Amino acid sequence: MASAPSKLYSDDVSLVVVLLDTNPFFWSSSSLSFSQFLTHVLAFLNAILTLNQLNQVVVIATGYNSCDYVYDSSSTGNQSVGNGRMPSLCATLLQNLEEFMNKDEQLGKQEPEGRIACSLLSGSLSMALCYIQRVFRSGLLHPQPRILCLQGSPDGPEQYVAIMNAIFSAQRSMVPIDSCYLGAQNSAFLQQASYITGGVHHKPQQLDGLFQYLLTIFGTDLHSRNFLQLPKPVGVDFRASCFCHKNTIDMGYICSVCLSIYCKHLKKCSTCGSVFGQAQTQSDEPSATNRKRKTTDA
Amino acid sequence: MFMPDNRNSGAKLVVEFKSIQGHKYTKEGSNKPPLINLANAQGGSYIFEFDSYSDLHVCRDFVSKVLEKSKETPNAALEKSAVKLPDEQLSEEEMQLRIKLLQENSELQKLHRQFVGGNILTEAEFWAARKKLLDRDPSKKSKQRVGFKSAMISDIRPATDGRIFAEKPAVHRAFLNFVPNKMTEMEFWTKYCRAEYLSRTKNYHAVVAEAAEDEELAVFLKEDDILANEVRKKIRRVDPTLDMEADEGDDYTHLPDHGIFRDGTKESNELQSEHYRRTLLQDLNRHAAVVLEGRTIDVEREDSTRALAEALARSKRGNEGADNNANEERLDRTPRVAEIEDLQAPHCLPLAPLSIKDAREYFDSQQANTLKASRDSQASMKCSLSRQEAYGSVRDAISEIKDMGLSDPIVNPEVALKVYSGLTHNISSIKYHLGKNPRETVLDRLPSATKEKLLYVNRLKDALSNIYPQLEEMKESLPADLRHQVSLLVRPMQQALDAAIQHYDADLQKRSAKSGEKPNGYV
């Protein structure tokens, strides 16, 4: 029995952890409706599972107030629900998603007050990394994991530190983070995530062909990526956000003790409490430059 | 200058000490009156009579000292005169001290001559600066006590410095006990010598026989038990924290040859006779120990051996007391030093408490900031619906799919085609600008610069490879006799070229191999 799986274990066995953005405030104002989106995604997940018998898929819903596992293809407790119109994958996932949305609604108390509603990407990233760590420790034979981030909500600046931490830990465990941004603007977080971890970032031009994008770009396993050409972004927005206002800044001040980034000169670091000396000049010149914008083309 | 205290004569005799060659004095013990005879250089002599012998002694000491000094170089005389300045009331002793210091320390002498002789400093000032030297009473100088001679007691004559007693404490004890109760000193020493003689003959059985006869003799022949005790005590006194295994086996004085007989046999002797074995090794060790300790008893030479023995005993007892104290001290110290760390209570070291700010505090404050800041941020997706409406719409979407199932086809084929072609175009257009690997090295990041560099390397490579055939051609073109010499010159060049090209190829391979696949999930 042990030999059979090892024979089937080829190089392209993959575990895809999909982070699904379920921020209702985004979806309610997006050109792509949530149901269409779900259709594309479900078909894509099916396709991944058909690519290889040993492929695994895990879906984590990134909600507005919480995150939770919504589907795990390797778990045996998948009950087929109701009608036979769709495969059990879809049925289970939808069922769980509905429950998740109900819970998420319960958790949130206040109105968004017109602010940019962002989902808890840092939370779902962390959950994904934890799951992947468990897979690593399961033994020598395990599928090659990667994270696919389907995000539409804008970046939440208050999550900057947490997301960067998650990105660096993914880099260390060599887990690529692919990201597909469905929103209007650019997401600096996702660009950085994909760049740092060696994943693929793409912002689809046509949202109704999302399935095609998914299958062409994000369906490729890691082994095949060595000889397949995938689209690369023209540039990566590496700008950091300042810790005080969460604005993305080009140049700023950095605390020499804890490396916190500030947009203006402070007497005392708010993170670690270390006291800074006097600035050399009173002009606008920052004492430490934080120039990070880079372009990659010739 | 010497002024006798002669009340009778009015004349004062002034005798230069320079002229006095020697002096003689009468002994105290004899019946003659106390006289000092100062012999003159010219052959005459001055005889001084004293009232008492104590005066004689004082005078004698003074004279002898002065005479010593007067035998020095003429500088000493100069110093003497220089020292005796009228404007200073110096005591004789102090003057002597100064003179002696000057004599002993040549540097000081030089300085003194320089300053005082050259009238730079007065005498008083000079010595004031060196008060420290003067304060020290020379007679109280710690004399280095002369230790024992290191020669072993080969002659059996009891030496006056009590060496035998130091080396053989049993003999010492016997002496204290026997003399003068049981026998006189002469008898004691006679027996001791006999014992020594017997032991030297190595006639073992004779020793036993005589020991059985004469009790006192037996004492000398027996094992020095005091020594054994001492050694045992010493072993016990060894600091346990030294981590040396000092055990009974180290008591080598007790067992001859460390208990191992050289010929391998175990002699089964009577218990009694074993005591009479005394090996040279034991004697040597004991002797060495005593010499190294080197303590002589400061006793007047004229006293008898008896007093010497008593003095030694007294000093030993004194030492013992000190030893006991030291021992106690050591015992106290041992548990302190040899602490077992595991059994100790944890040290409560003064720690500065780590003050890590509550992270939540930071994030909450940041969130408040963001709320404030984003309220007037740029107009982006502002949610027009209320919360409930938003959630409701999502829920509806989900249920819609559940009812309807997935749409068929999922993607419009035209749209799919458009997407596909767009992607391929995108990919192909950027292929020539960026590297294949998403993880590009810094080198590839600057393609123009890199290209230049690469080209340069290529040019170099081409040039080098061109040289190679040129060298070959050159070799061929020469006549045969010169060819060999030229080839000797050319060969290292060729080798260098080969090495360089090999290195370059290897490097290239390595670089391309590095950019290959990385194992995913490798932690």
mmCIF file with all atom_site columns, C-alpha atoms in Angstrom, chain A residues 134-276:
data_model
loop_
_atom_site.group_PDB
_atom_site.id
_atom_site.type_symbol
_atom_site.label_atom_id
_atom_site.label_alt_id
_atom_site.label_comp_id
_atom_site.label_asym_id
_atom_site.label_entity_id
_atom_site.label_seq_id
_atom_site.pdbx_PDB_ins_code
_atom_site.Cartn_x
_atom_site.Cartn_y
_atom_site.Cartn_z
_atom_site.occupancy
_atom_site.B_iso_or_equiv
_atom_site.pdbx_formal_charge
_atom_site.auth_seq_id
_atom_site.auth_comp_id
_atom_site.auth_asym_id
_atom_site.auth_atom_id
_atom_site.pdbx_PDB_model_num
ATOM 1   C CA . ARG A 1 134 ? 1.562   21.109 9.265   1.00 0.00 ? 134 ARG A CA 1
ATOM 2   C CA . VAL A 1 135 ? 1.801   19.561 5.840   1.00 0.00 ? 135 VAL A CA 1
ATOM 3   C CA . PHE A 1 136 ? 5.566   19.929 5.903   1.00 0.00 ? 136 PHE A CA 1
ATOM 4   C CA . ARG A 1 137 ? 5.766   18.028 9.115   1.00 0.00 ? 137 ARG A CA 1
ATOM 5   C CA . SER A 1 138 ? 3.571   15.237 7.893   1.00 0.00 ? 138 SER A CA 1
ATOM 6   C CA . GLY A 1 139 ? 6.435   13.324 6.355   1.00 0.00 ? 139 GLY A CA 1
ATOM 7   C CA . LEU A 1 140 ? 8.765   13.206 3.441   1.00 0.00 ? 140 LEU A CA 1
ATOM 8   C CA . LEU A 1 141 ? 6.126   12.698 0.815   1.00 0.00 ? 141 LEU A CA 1
ATOM 9   C CA . HIS A 1 142 ? 3.995   15.769 0.670   1.00 0.00 ? 142 HIS A CA 1
ATOM 10  C CA . PRO A 1 143 ? 2.694   17.882 -2.129  1.00 0.00 ? 143 PRO A CA 1
ATOM 11  C CA . GLN A 1 144 ? 4.417   21.098 -2.960  1.00 0.00 ? 144 GLN A CA 1
ATOM 12  C CA . PRO A 1 145 ? 2.371   23.851 -1.384  1.00 0.00 ? 145 PRO A CA 1
ATOM 13  C CA . ARG A 1 146 ? 1.649   27.291 -2.718  1.00 0.00 ? 146 ARG A CA 1
ATOM 14  C CA . ILE A 1 147 ? -0.768  30.030 -1.786  1.00 0.00 ? 147 ILE A CA 1
ATOM 15  C CA . LEU A 1 148 ? -3.156  31.658 -4.224  1.00 0.00 ? 148 LEU A CA 1
ATOM 16  C CA . CYS A 1 149 ? -4.563  34.932 -3.059  1.00 0.00 ? 149 CYS A CA 1
ATOM 17  C CA . LEU A 1 150 ? -7.756  36.086 -4.774  1.00 0.00 ? 150 LEU A CA 1
ATOM 18  C CA . GLN A 1 151 ? -8.173  39.554 -3.455  1.00 0.00 ? 151 GLN A CA 1
ATOM 19  C CA . GLY A 1 152 ? -10.349 42.410 -4.442  1.00 0.00 ? 152 GLY A CA 1
ATOM 20  C CA . SER A 1 153 ? -10.431 44.583 -1.368  1.00 0.00 ? 153 SER A CA 1
ATOM 21  C CA . PRO A 1 154 ? -7.817  47.301 -1.110  1.00 0.00 ? 154 PRO A CA 1
ATOM 22  C CA . ASP A 1 155 ? -4.854  47.029 1.207   1.00 0.00 ? 155 ASP A CA 1
ATOM 23  C CA . GLY A 1 156 ? -5.543  47.719 4.794   1.00 0.00 ? 156 GLY A CA 1
ATOM 24  C CA . PRO A 1 157 ? -2.668  49.881 5.957   1.00 0.00 ? 157 PRO A CA 1
ATOM 25  C CA . GLU A 1 158 ? -3.092  48.781 9.528   1.00 0.00 ? 158 GLU A CA 1
ATOM 26  C CA . GLN A 1 159 ? -2.199  45.268 8.440   1.00 0.00 ? 159 GLN A CA 1
ATOM 27  C CA . TYR A 1 160 ? 1.074   46.289 6.903   1.00 0.00 ? 160 TYR A CA 1
ATOM 28  C CA . VAL A 1 161 ? 3.299   44.901 9.606   1.00 0.00 ? 161 VAL A CA 1
ATOM 29  C CA . ALA A 1 162 ? 1.385   41.642 9.928   1.00 0.00 ? 162 ALA A CA 1
ATOM 30  C CA . ILE A 1 163 ? 1.295   41.051 6.213   1.00 0.00 ? 163 ILE A CA 1
ATOM 31  C CA . MET A 1 164 ? 5.007   41.743 5.864   1.00 0.00 ? 164 MET A CA 1
ATOM 32  C CA . ASN A 1 165 ? 5.723   39.278 8.633   1.00 0.00 ? 165 ASN A CA 1
ATOM 33  C CA . ALA A 1 166 ? 3.637   36.642 6.913   1.00 0.00 ? 166 ALA A CA 1
ATOM 34  C CA . ILE A 1 167 ? 5.361   37.324 3.629   1.00 0.00 ? 167 ILE A CA 1
ATOM 35  C CA . PHE A 1 168 ? 8.782   36.914 5.141   1.00 0.00 ? 168 PHE A CA 1
ATOM 36  C CA . SER A 1 169 ? 7.874   33.703 6.837   1.00 0.00 ? 169 SER A CA 1
ATOM 37  C CA . ALA A 1 170 ? 6.518   32.368 3.571   1.00 0.00 ? 170 ALA A CA 1
ATOM 38  C CA . GLN A 1 171 ? 9.757   33.369 1.927   1.00 0.00 ? 171 GLN A CA 1
ATOM 39  C CA . ARG A 1 172 ? 11.711  31.506 4.529   1.00 0.00 ? 172 ARG A CA 1
ATOM 40  C CA . SER A 1 173 ? 9.735   28.321 4.117   1.00 0.00 ? 173 SER A CA 1
ATOM 41  C CA . MET A 1 174 ? 9.861   28.786 0.362   1.00 0.00 ? 174 MET A CA 1
ATOM 42  C CA . VAL A 1 175 ? 6.133   28.932 -0.211  1.00 0.00 ? 175 VAL A CA 1
ATOM 43  C CA . PRO A 1 176 ? 5.273   31.065 -3.226  1.00 0.00 ? 176 PRO A CA 1
ATOM 44  C CA . ILE A 1 177 ? 2.376   33.414 -2.880  1.00 0.00 ? 177 ILE A CA 1
ATOM 45  C CA . ASP A 1 178 ? 0.505   33.909 -6.142  1.00 0.00 ? 178 ASP A CA 1
ATOM 46  C CA . SER A 1 179 ? -1.874  36.785 -6.197  1.00 0.00 ? 179 SER A CA 1
ATOM 47  C CA . CYS A 1 180 ? -4.680  37.808 -8.462  1.00 0.00 ? 180 CYS A CA 1
ATOM 48  C CA . TYR A 1 181 ? -5.964  41.275 -7.750  1.00 0.00 ? 181 TYR A CA 1
ATOM 49  C CA . LEU A 1 182 ? -9.482  41.955 -8.795  1.00 0.00 ? 182 LEU A CA 1
ATOM 50  C CA . GLY A 1 183 ? -9.919  45.433 -7.486  1.00 0.00 ? 183 GLY A CA 1
ATOM 51  C CA . ALA A 1 184 ? -9.624  48.779 -9.138  1.00 0.00 ? 184 ALA A CA 1
ATOM 52  C CA . GLN A 1 185 ? -6.319  50.075 -7.876  1.00 0.00 ? 185 GLN A CA 1
ATOM 53  C CA . ASN A 1 186 ? -3.053  48.329 -7.428  1.00 0.00 ? 186 ASN A CA 1
ATOM 54  C CA . SER A 1 187 ? -2.303  46.386 -4.341  1.00 0.00 ? 187 SER A CA 1
ATOM 55  C CA . ALA A 1 188 ? 1.197   47.021 -3.115  1.00 0.00 ? 188 ALA A CA 1
ATOM 56  C CA . PHE A 1 189 ? 0.978   44.276 -0.548  1.00 0.00 ? 189 PHE A CA 1
ATOM 57  C CA . LEU A 1 190 ? 0.199   41.600 -3.087  1.00 0.00 ? 190 LEU A CA 1
ATOM 58  C CA . GLN A 1 191 ? 2.827   42.790 -5.476  1.00 0.00 ? 191 GLN A CA 1
ATOM 59  C CA . GLN A 1 192 ? 5.436   42.662 -2.789  1.00 0.00 ? 192 GLN A CA 1
ATOM 60  C CA . ALA A 1 193 ? 4.208   39.303 -1.576  1.00 0.00 ? 193 ALA A CA 1
ATOM 61  C CA . SER A 1 194 ? 4.533   37.684 -4.950  1.00 0.00 ? 194 SER A CA 1
ATOM 62  C CA . TYR A 1 195 ? 7.831   39.289 -5.682  1.00 0.00 ? 195 TYR A CA 1
ATOM 63  C CA . ILE A 1 196 ? 9.460   38.386 -2.435  1.00 0.00 ? 196 ILE A CA 1
ATOM 64  C CA . THR A 1 197 ? 8.248   34.816 -2.294  1.00 0.00 ? 197 THR A CA 1
ATOM 65  C CA . GLY A 1 198 ? 8.764   34.031 -5.939  1.00 0.00 ? 198 GLY A CA 1
ATOM 66  C CA . GLY A 1 199 ? 5.143   33.772 -6.911  1.00 0.00 ? 199 GLY A CA 1
ATOM 67  C CA . VAL A 1 200 ? 3.151   35.279 -9.742  1.00 0.00 ? 200 VAL A CA 1
ATOM 68  C CA . HIS A 1 201 ? 1.135   38.449 -9.513  1.00 0.00 ? 201 HIS A CA 1
ATOM 69  C CA . HIS A 1 202 ? -1.399  39.389 -12.111 1.00 0.00 ? 202 HIS A CA 1
ATOM 70  C CA . LYS A 1 203 ? -4.164  41.889 -12.386 1.00 0.00 ? 203 LYS A CA 1
ATOM 71  C CA . PRO A 1 204 ? -6.610  40.597 -14.966 1.00 0.00 ? 204 PRO A CA 1
ATOM 72  C CA . GLN A 1 205 ? -7.691  43.067 -17.581 1.00 0.00 ? 205 GLN A CA 1
ATOM 73  C CA . GLN A 1 206 ? -10.936 41.302 -18.256 1.00 0.00 ? 206 GLN A CA 1
ATOM 74  C CA . LEU A 1 207 ? -12.704 40.088 -15.233 1.00 0.00 ? 207 LEU A CA 1
ATOM 75  C CA . ASP A 1 208 ? -15.235 37.974 -17.034 1.00 0.00 ? 208 ASP A CA 1
ATOM 76  C CA . GLY A 1 209 ? -12.433 35.807 -18.385 1.00 0.00 ? 209 GLY A CA 1
ATOM 77  C CA . LEU A 1 210 ? -11.176 35.207 -14.893 1.00 0.00 ? 210 LEU A CA 1
ATOM 78  C CA . PHE A 1 211 ? -11.338 31.469 -15.256 1.00 0.00 ? 211 PHE A CA 1
ATOM 79  C CA . GLN A 1 212 ? -9.018  31.620 -18.205 1.00 0.00 ? 212 GLN A CA 1
ATOM 80  C CA . TYR A 1 213 ? -6.564  33.690 -16.311 1.00 0.00 ? 213 TYR A CA 1
ATOM 81  C CA . LEU A 1 214 ? -6.717  31.363 -13.396 1.00 0.00 ? 214 LEU A CA 1
ATOM 82  C CA . LEU A 1 215 ? -6.167  28.296 -15.420 1.00 0.00 ? 215 LEU A CA 1
ATOM 83  C CA . THR A 1 216 ? -3.406  29.683 -17.581 1.00 0.00 ? 216 THR A CA 1
ATOM 84  C CA . ILE A 1 217 ? -1.357  31.417 -14.960 1.00 0.00 ? 217 ILE A CA 1
ATOM 85  C CA . PHE A 1 218 ? -2.230  30.164 -11.567 1.00 0.00 ? 218 PHE A CA 1
ATOM 86  C CA . GLY A 1 219 ? -2.925  26.598 -12.421 1.00 0.00 ? 219 GLY A CA 1
ATOM 87  C CA . THR A 1 220 ? 0.678   25.810 -13.179 1.00 0.00 ? 220 THR A CA 1
ATOM 88  C CA . ASP A 1 221 ? 2.434   23.774 -10.563 1.00 0.00 ? 221 ASP A CA 1
ATOM 89  C CA . LEU A 1 222 ? 5.789   24.716 -9.236  1.00 0.00 ? 222 LEU A CA 1
ATOM 90  C CA . HIS A 1 223 ? 7.735   22.144 -11.110 1.00 0.00 ? 223 HIS A CA 1
ATOM 91  C CA . SER A 1 224 ? 6.393   23.264 -14.432 1.00 0.00 ? 224 SER A CA 1
ATOM 92  C CA . ARG A 1 225 ? 7.113   26.870 -13.686 1.00 0.00 ? 225 ARG A CA 1
ATOM 93  C CA . ASN A 1 226 ? 10.756  26.163 -14.324 1.00 0.00 ? 226 ASN A CA 1
ATOM 94  C CA . PHE A 1 227 ? 10.121  25.870 -18.016 1.00 0.00 ? 227 PHE A CA 1
ATOM 95  C CA . LEU A 1 228 ? 6.915   27.758 -18.494 1.00 0.00 ? 228 LEU A CA 1
ATOM 96  C CA . GLN A 1 229 ? 6.852   31.430 -19.123 1.00 0.00 ? 229 GLN A CA 1
ATOM 97  C CA . LEU A 1 230 ? 4.485   33.311 -16.902 1.00 0.00 ? 230 LEU A CA 1
ATOM 98  C CA . PRO A 1 231 ? 3.646   36.976 -17.082 1.00 0.00 ? 231 PRO A CA 1
ATOM 99  C CA . LYS A 1 232 ? 5.644   39.205 -14.874 1.00 0.00 ? 232 LYS A CA 1
ATOM 100 C CA . PRO A 1 233 ? 4.664   42.599 -13.558 1.00 0.00 ? 233 PRO A CA 1
ATOM 101 C CA . VAL A 1 234 ? 6.376   45.550 -15.063 1.00 0.00 ? 234 VAL A CA 1
ATOM 102 C CA . GLY A 1 235 ? 7.332   46.976 -11.742 1.00 0.00 ? 235 GLY A CA 1
ATOM 103 C CA . VAL A 1 236 ? 6.799   46.269 -8.129  1.00 0.00 ? 236 VAL A CA 1
ATOM 104 C CA . ASP A 1 237 ? 5.628   48.918 -5.792  1.00 0.00 ? 237 ASP A CA 1
ATOM 105 C CA . PHE A 1 238 ? 7.913   48.516 -2.873  1.00 0.00 ? 238 PHE A CA 1
ATOM 106 C CA . ARG A 1 239 ? 6.826   51.545 -1.002  1.00 0.00 ? 239 ARG A CA 1
ATOM 107 C CA . ALA A 1 240 ? 6.407   51.069 2.664   1.00 0.00 ? 240 ALA A CA 1
ATOM 108 C CA . SER A 1 241 ? 3.758   52.594 4.789   1.00 0.00 ? 241 SER A CA 1
ATOM 109 C CA . CYS A 1 242 ? 4.615   54.821 7.644   1.00 0.00 ? 242 CYS A CA 1
ATOM 110 C CA . PHE A 1 243 ? 3.702   53.485 11.036  1.00 0.00 ? 243 PHE A CA 1
ATOM 111 C CA . CYS A 1 244 ? 2.054   56.630 12.249  1.00 0.00 ? 244 CYS A CA 1
ATOM 112 C CA . HIS A 1 245 ? -0.436  57.370 9.500   1.00 0.00 ? 245 HIS A CA 1
ATOM 113 C CA . LYS A 1 246 ? -0.205  54.267 7.366   1.00 0.00 ? 246 LYS A CA 1
ATOM 114 C CA . ASN A 1 247 ? 0.464   56.303 4.288   1.00 0.00 ? 247 ASN A CA 1
ATOM 115 C CA . THR A 1 248 ? 2.688   54.848 1.672   1.00 0.00 ? 248 THR A CA 1
ATOM 116 C CA . ILE A 1 249 ? 5.788   56.922 1.632   1.00 0.00 ? 249 ILE A CA 1
ATOM 117 C CA . ASP A 1 250 ? 8.837   57.200 -0.543  1.00 0.00 ? 250 ASP A CA 1
ATOM 118 C CA . MET A 1 251 ? 11.196  58.721 1.961   1.00 0.00 ? 251 MET A CA 1
ATOM 119 C CA . GLY A 1 252 ? 10.955  58.712 5.660   1.00 0.00 ? 252 GLY A CA 1
ATOM 120 C CA . TYR A 1 253 ? 12.600  58.164 8.998   1.00 0.00 ? 253 TYR A CA 1
ATOM 121 C CA . ILE A 1 254 ? 13.549  54.816 10.445  1.00 0.00 ? 254 ILE A CA 1
ATOM 122 C CA . CYS A 1 255 ? 14.095  53.996 14.085  1.00 0.00 ? 255 CYS A CA 1
ATOM 123 C CA . SER A 1 256 ? 17.540  52.510 14.414  1.00 0.00 ? 256 SER A CA 1
ATOM 124 C CA . VAL A 1 257 ? 16.462  50.155 17.157  1.00 0.00 ? 257 VAL A CA 1
ATOM 125 C CA . CYS A 1 258 ? 13.313  48.503 15.847  1.00 0.00 ? 258 CYS A CA 1
ATOM 126 C CA . LEU A 1 259 ? 13.288  49.669 12.227  1.00 0.00 ? 259 LEU A CA 1
ATOM 127 C CA . SER A 1 260 ? 9.877   51.266 12.413  1.00 0.00 ? 260 SER A CA 1
ATOM 128 C CA . ILE A 1 261 ? 9.138   53.656 9.605   1.00 0.00 ? 261 ILE A CA 1
ATOM 129 C CA . TYR A 1 262 ? 7.874   57.159 10.176  1.00 0.00 ? 262 TYR A CA 1
ATOM 130 C CA . CYS A 1 263 ? 6.993   59.882 7.775   1.00 0.00 ? 263 CYS A CA 1
ATOM 131 C CA . LYS A 1 264 ? 8.172   62.729 9.961   1.00 0.00 ? 264 LYS A CA 1
ATOM 132 C CA . HIS A 1 265 ? 10.743  63.268 12.616  1.00 0.00 ? 265 HIS A CA 1
ATOM 133 C CA . LEU A 1 266 ? 9.735   62.081 16.048  1.00 0.00 ? 266 LEU A CA 1
ATOM 134 C CA . LYS A 1 267 ? 11.294  62.591 19.456  1.00 0.00 ? 267 LYS A CA 1
ATOM 135 C CA . LYS A 1 268 ? 10.508  59.092 20.605  1.00 0.00 ? 268 LYS A CA 1
ATOM 136 C CA . CYS A 1 269 ? 9.809   55.864 18.748  1.00 0.00 ? 269 CYS A CA 1
ATOM 137 C CA . SER A 1 270 ? 6.243   54.759 19.357  1.00 0.00 ? 270 SER A CA 1
ATOM 138 C CA . THR A 1 271 ? 7.047   51.067 18.914  1.00 0.00 ? 271 THR A CA 1
ATOM 139 C CA . CYS A 1 272 ? 10.046  50.493 21.082  1.00 0.00 ? 272 CYS A CA 1
ATOM 140 C CA . GLY A 1 273 ? 10.158  53.703 23.085  1.00 0.00 ? 273 GLY A CA 1
ATOM 141 C CA . SER A 1 274 ? 13.730  54.631 22.291  1.00 0.00 ? 274 SER A CA 1
ATOM 142 C CA . VAL A 1 275 ? 14.527  58.288 22.374  1.00 0.00 ? 275 VAL A CA 1
ATOM 143 C CA . PHE A 1 276 ? 16.032  59.850 19.310  1.00 0.00 ? 276 PHE A CA 1
#
